[in-house]
Amino acid sequence: PPPVLPSKWPKTLGIVCVVWGAFGFVCNFSSLGDAEIAGLYSWLSFFVGLVTSVWLLWGSVLLLRRSPASRNVLLSWSVVELITIVALTLWGFMYIDQMVELMKSNLQESVTKMDGDGTLKGMIYALTIGTAVMSSIIPLWVLLAMRNPAKRAEIEGWGSGG
């Protein structure tokens, strides 16, 4: 019989997660620019983003090495990340009026004309919700992959040399 080749999904998911974690780590530093709107929110978002990015990178490396520990690390990351996305999005809604005023003061006339009917506020809500939805795709994919019974069995086999 031909030799059984190792499955490709751990490498695929691991590489995607390394890229996502590195991207999150680097982009997280841009969140500090929003400190003029909400200092505590910005700093907490920065800290949590840093921790979850490193957490994802750790789980991704474990997955690429086919370590059985990768499953628990990535499962816990995905749950914490999804909770964080929802919590920070809801908390961020409290600052939308401040964002609108800041944009109006920075962009002056063109934004003031556009916002006569609340268009700017609606655009900020849509952008915030869209960002939350897009940010949830990778954690949901990881959560579903790690909860898949066949993948779970395969991961458990890594610990026994199989």
C-alpha atoms as a printed R data frame, in Angstrom:
    type eleno elety resid chain resno       x      y      z
1   ATOM     1    CA   PRO     A     1   0.000  0.000  0.000
2   ATOM     2    CA   PRO     A     2   1.183  3.552 -0.722
3   ATOM     3    CA   PRO     A     3   2.329  5.582  2.288
4   ATOM     4    CA   VAL     A     4  -0.281  7.796  3.893
5   ATOM     5    CA   LEU     A     5   0.613 11.418  3.347
6   ATOM     6    CA   PRO     A     6   0.001 13.860  6.192
7   ATOM     7    CA   SER     A     7  -3.066 16.016  5.757
8   ATOM     8    CA   LYS     A     8  -2.580 19.534  4.438
9   ATOM     9    CA   TRP     A     9  -5.088 21.429  6.560
10  ATOM    10    CA   PRO     A    10  -2.731 22.011  9.544
11  ATOM    11    CA   LYS     A    11  -0.181 23.700  7.303
12  ATOM    12    CA   THR     A    12  -2.834 25.746  5.493
13  ATOM    13    CA   LEU     A    13  -4.597 26.871  8.671
14  ATOM    14    CA   GLY     A    14  -1.280 27.400 10.450
15  ATOM    15    CA   ILE     A    15   0.089 29.667  7.730
16  ATOM    16    CA   VAL     A    16  -3.146 31.661  7.513
17  ATOM    17    CA   CYS     A    17  -3.111 32.110 11.287
18  ATOM    18    CA   VAL     A    18   0.556 33.149 11.336
19  ATOM    19    CA   VAL     A    19  -0.193 35.794  8.712
20  ATOM    20    CA   TRP     A    20  -3.340 36.935 10.560
21  ATOM    21    CA   GLY     A    21  -1.526 37.047 13.913
22  ATOM    22    CA   ALA     A    22   1.427 38.970 12.473
23  ATOM    23    CA   PHE     A    23  -0.929 41.350 10.679
24  ATOM    24    CA   GLY     A    24  -2.862 41.886 13.916
25  ATOM    25    CA   PHE     A    25   0.344 42.445 15.862
26  ATOM    26    CA   VAL     A    26   1.618 45.095 13.432
27  ATOM    27    CA   CYS     A    27  -1.733 46.802 12.816
28  ATOM    28    CA   ASN     A    28  -2.475 46.873 16.523
29  ATOM    29    CA   PHE     A    29   0.003 49.724 16.919
30  ATOM    30    CA   SER     A    30  -2.142 51.906 14.641
31  ATOM    31    CA   SER     A    31  -4.958 51.772 17.200
32  ATOM    32    CA   LEU     A    32  -2.966 54.067 19.471
33  ATOM    33    CA   GLY     A    33  -3.640 56.920 17.070
34  ATOM    34    CA   ASP     A    34  -7.260 56.968 18.273
35  ATOM    35    CA   ALA     A    35  -6.258 57.967 21.799
36  ATOM    36    CA   GLU     A    36  -7.690 61.453 21.300
37  ATOM    37    CA   ILE     A    37 -11.179 59.930 21.117
38  ATOM    38    CA   ALA     A    38 -11.175 57.473 24.006
39  ATOM    39    CA   GLY     A    39  -7.970 56.967 25.961
40  ATOM    40    CA   LEU     A    40  -8.960 53.953 28.089
41  ATOM    41    CA   TYR     A    41 -10.707 52.260 25.157
42  ATOM    42    CA   SER     A    42  -7.658 52.744 22.925
43  ATOM    43    CA   TRP     A    43  -5.171 51.487 25.484
44  ATOM    44    CA   LEU     A    44  -7.272 48.481 26.468
45  ATOM    45    CA   SER     A    45  -7.908 47.653 22.825
46  ATOM    46    CA   PHE     A    46  -4.164 47.930 22.174
47  ATOM    47    CA   PHE     A    47  -3.233 45.669 25.087
48  ATOM    48    CA   VAL     A    48  -5.875 43.032 24.334
49  ATOM    49    CA   GLY     A    49  -4.982 43.105 20.628
50  ATOM    50    CA   LEU     A    50  -1.315 42.599 21.442
51  ATOM    51    CA   VAL     A    51  -2.051 39.665 23.752
52  ATOM    52    CA   THR     A    52  -4.445 37.955 21.342
53  ATOM    53    CA   SER     A    53  -2.061 38.414 18.395
54  ATOM    54    CA   VAL     A    54   0.795 36.775 20.291
55  ATOM    55    CA   TRP     A    55  -1.604 34.058 21.499
56  ATOM    56    CA   LEU     A    56  -2.620 33.313 17.900
57  ATOM    57    CA   LEU     A    57   0.999 33.248 16.734
58  ATOM    58    CA   TRP     A    58   1.826 30.792 19.520
59  ATOM    59    CA   GLY     A    59  -1.086 28.502 18.598
60  ATOM    60    CA   SER     A    60  -0.215 28.735 14.906
61  ATOM    61    CA   VAL     A    61   3.383 27.666 15.470
62  ATOM    62    CA   LEU     A    62   2.162 24.752 17.596
63  ATOM    63    CA   LEU     A    63  -0.216 23.772 14.784
64  ATOM    64    CA   LEU     A    64   2.524 23.964 12.166
65  ATOM    65    CA   ARG     A    65   4.633 21.694 14.392
66  ATOM    66    CA   ARG     A    66   1.616 19.377 14.714
67  ATOM    67    CA   SER     A    67   1.598 19.636 18.481
68  ATOM    68    CA   PRO     A    68  -1.538 18.295 20.221
69  ATOM    69    CA   ALA     A    69  -1.464 21.423 22.447
70  ATOM    70    CA   SER     A    70  -2.300 23.544 19.390
71  ATOM    71    CA   ARG     A    71  -5.962 22.558 19.560
72  ATOM    72    CA   ASN     A    72  -6.552 23.918 23.083
73  ATOM    73    CA   VAL     A    73  -4.486 27.040 22.438
74  ATOM    74    CA   LEU     A    74  -6.359 27.838 19.212
75  ATOM    75    CA   LEU     A    75  -9.785 26.923 20.620
76  ATOM    76    CA   SER     A    76  -9.290 29.207 23.605
77  ATOM    77    CA   TRP     A    77  -7.902 31.964 21.363
78  ATOM    78    CA   SER     A    78 -10.898 31.814 19.030
79  ATOM    79    CA   VAL     A    79 -13.414 32.042 21.882
80  ATOM    80    CA   VAL     A    80 -11.563 34.899 23.601
81  ATOM    81    CA   GLU     A    81 -11.078 36.703 20.267
82  ATOM    82    CA   LEU     A    82 -14.789 36.480 19.382
83  ATOM    83    CA   ILE     A    83 -15.816 37.743 22.831
84  ATOM    84    CA   THR     A    84 -13.260 40.566 22.530
85  ATOM    85    CA   ILE     A    85 -14.544 41.574 19.080
86  ATOM    86    CA   VAL     A    86 -18.129 41.801 20.342
87  ATOM    87    CA   ALA     A    87 -17.183 43.598 23.568
88  ATOM    88    CA   LEU     A    88 -14.903 46.175 21.943
89  ATOM    89    CA   THR     A    89 -17.412 46.804 19.143
90  ATOM    90    CA   LEU     A    90 -20.235 47.451 21.604
91  ATOM    91    CA   TRP     A    91 -17.986 49.604 23.776
92  ATOM    92    CA   GLY     A    92 -16.805 51.495 20.681
93  ATOM    93    CA   PHE     A    93 -20.397 52.450 19.849
94  ATOM    94    CA   MET     A    94 -20.288 54.763 22.868
95  ATOM    95    CA   TYR     A    95 -17.684 56.897 21.087
96  ATOM    96    CA   ILE     A    96 -19.348 57.283 17.698
97  ATOM    97    CA   ASP     A    97 -20.666 60.774 18.465
98  ATOM    98    CA   GLN     A    98 -17.131 61.816 19.436
99  ATOM    99    CA   MET     A    99 -15.797 60.344 16.180
100 ATOM   100    CA   VAL     A   100 -18.372 62.282 14.168
101 ATOM   101    CA   GLU     A   101 -17.431 65.547 15.913
102 ATOM   102    CA   LEU     A   102 -13.732 64.865 15.444
103 ATOM   103    CA   MET     A   103 -14.229 64.185 11.732
104 ATOM   104    CA   LYS     A   104 -16.328 67.311 11.365
105 ATOM   105    CA   SER     A   105 -13.652 69.436 13.001
106 ATOM   106    CA   ASN     A   106 -10.878 67.906 10.889
107 ATOM   107    CA   LEU     A   107 -12.645 67.851  7.538
108 ATOM   108    CA   GLN     A   108 -14.779 70.959  8.087
109 ATOM   109    CA   GLU     A   109 -17.185 72.003  5.375
110 ATOM   110    CA   SER     A   110 -17.439 68.897  3.188
111 ATOM   111    CA   VAL     A   111 -18.310 66.638  6.124
112 ATOM   112    CA   THR     A   112 -20.690 69.133  7.705
113 ATOM   113    CA   LYS     A   113 -22.691 69.286  4.460
114 ATOM   114    CA   MET     A   114 -22.712 65.510  4.153
115 ATOM   115    CA   ASP     A   115 -23.836 64.952  7.730
116 ATOM   116    CA   GLY     A   116 -27.023 66.975  7.618
117 ATOM   117    CA   ASP     A   117 -29.110 63.797  7.788
118 ATOM   118    CA   GLY     A   118 -26.774 61.728  9.975
119 ATOM   119    CA   THR     A   119 -25.043 60.109  7.013
120 ATOM   120    CA   LEU     A   120 -21.629 60.317  8.635
121 ATOM   121    CA   LYS     A   121 -22.847 58.642 11.817
122 ATOM   122    CA   GLY     A   122 -24.468 55.875  9.771
123 ATOM   123    CA   MET     A   123 -21.262 55.378  7.814
124 ATOM   124    CA   ILE     A   124 -19.251 55.043 11.027
125 ATOM   125    CA   TYR     A   125 -21.731 52.498 12.423
126 ATOM   126    CA   ALA     A   126 -21.576 50.526  9.163
127 ATOM   127    CA   LEU     A   127 -17.777 50.615  9.131
128 ATOM   128    CA   THR     A   128 -17.614 49.516 12.771
129 ATOM   129    CA   ILE     A   129 -20.030 46.622 12.245
130 ATOM   130    CA   GLY     A   130 -18.348 45.637  8.976
131 ATOM   131    CA   THR     A   131 -14.963 45.586 10.669
132 ATOM   132    CA   ALA     A   132 -16.331 43.379 13.471
133 ATOM   133    CA   VAL     A   133 -17.835 40.936 10.976
134 ATOM   134    CA   MET     A   134 -14.644 40.763  8.889
135 ATOM   135    CA   SER     A   135 -12.529 40.363 12.025
136 ATOM   136    CA   SER     A   136 -14.687 37.401 13.100
137 ATOM   137    CA   ILE     A   137 -14.033 35.279 10.001
138 ATOM   138    CA   ILE     A   138 -10.654 33.821 11.038
139 ATOM   139    CA   PRO     A   139 -11.651 33.113 14.675
140 ATOM   140    CA   LEU     A   140 -14.835 31.410 13.463
141 ATOM   141    CA   TRP     A   141 -12.874 29.335 10.945
142 ATOM   142    CA   VAL     A   142 -10.391 28.300 13.655
143 ATOM   143    CA   LEU     A   143 -13.211 27.506 16.099
144 ATOM   144    CA   LEU     A   144 -15.021 25.317 13.563
145 ATOM   145    CA   ALA     A   145 -11.816 23.588 12.458
146 ATOM   146    CA   MET     A   146 -10.702 22.796 16.000
147 ATOM   147    CA   ARG     A   147 -14.158 21.487 16.939
148 ATOM   148    CA   ASN     A   148 -14.363 19.205 13.885
149 ATOM   149    CA   PRO     A   149 -14.407 15.593 15.172
150 ATOM   150    CA   ALA     A   150 -12.137 14.268 12.398
151 ATOM   151    CA   LYS     A   151  -9.578 17.033 12.937
152 ATOM   152    CA   ARG     A   152  -9.765 16.516 16.693
153 ATOM   153    CA   ALA     A   153  -9.012 12.821 16.269
154 ATOM   154    CA   GLU     A   154  -6.121 13.617 13.955
155 ATOM   155    CA   ILE     A   155  -4.683 16.136 16.425
156 ATOM   156    CA   GLU     A   156  -4.955 13.633 19.266
157 ATOM   157    CA   GLY     A   157  -3.023 11.179 17.080
158 ATOM   158    CA   TRP     A   158  -0.108 13.596 16.815
159 ATOM   159    CA   GLY     A   159   0.650 13.025 20.472
160 ATOM   160    CA   SER     A   160   0.998  9.263 19.962
161 ATOM   161    CA   GLY     A   161   3.368  9.630 17.036
162 ATOM   162    CA   GLY     A   162   0.625  8.929 14.500
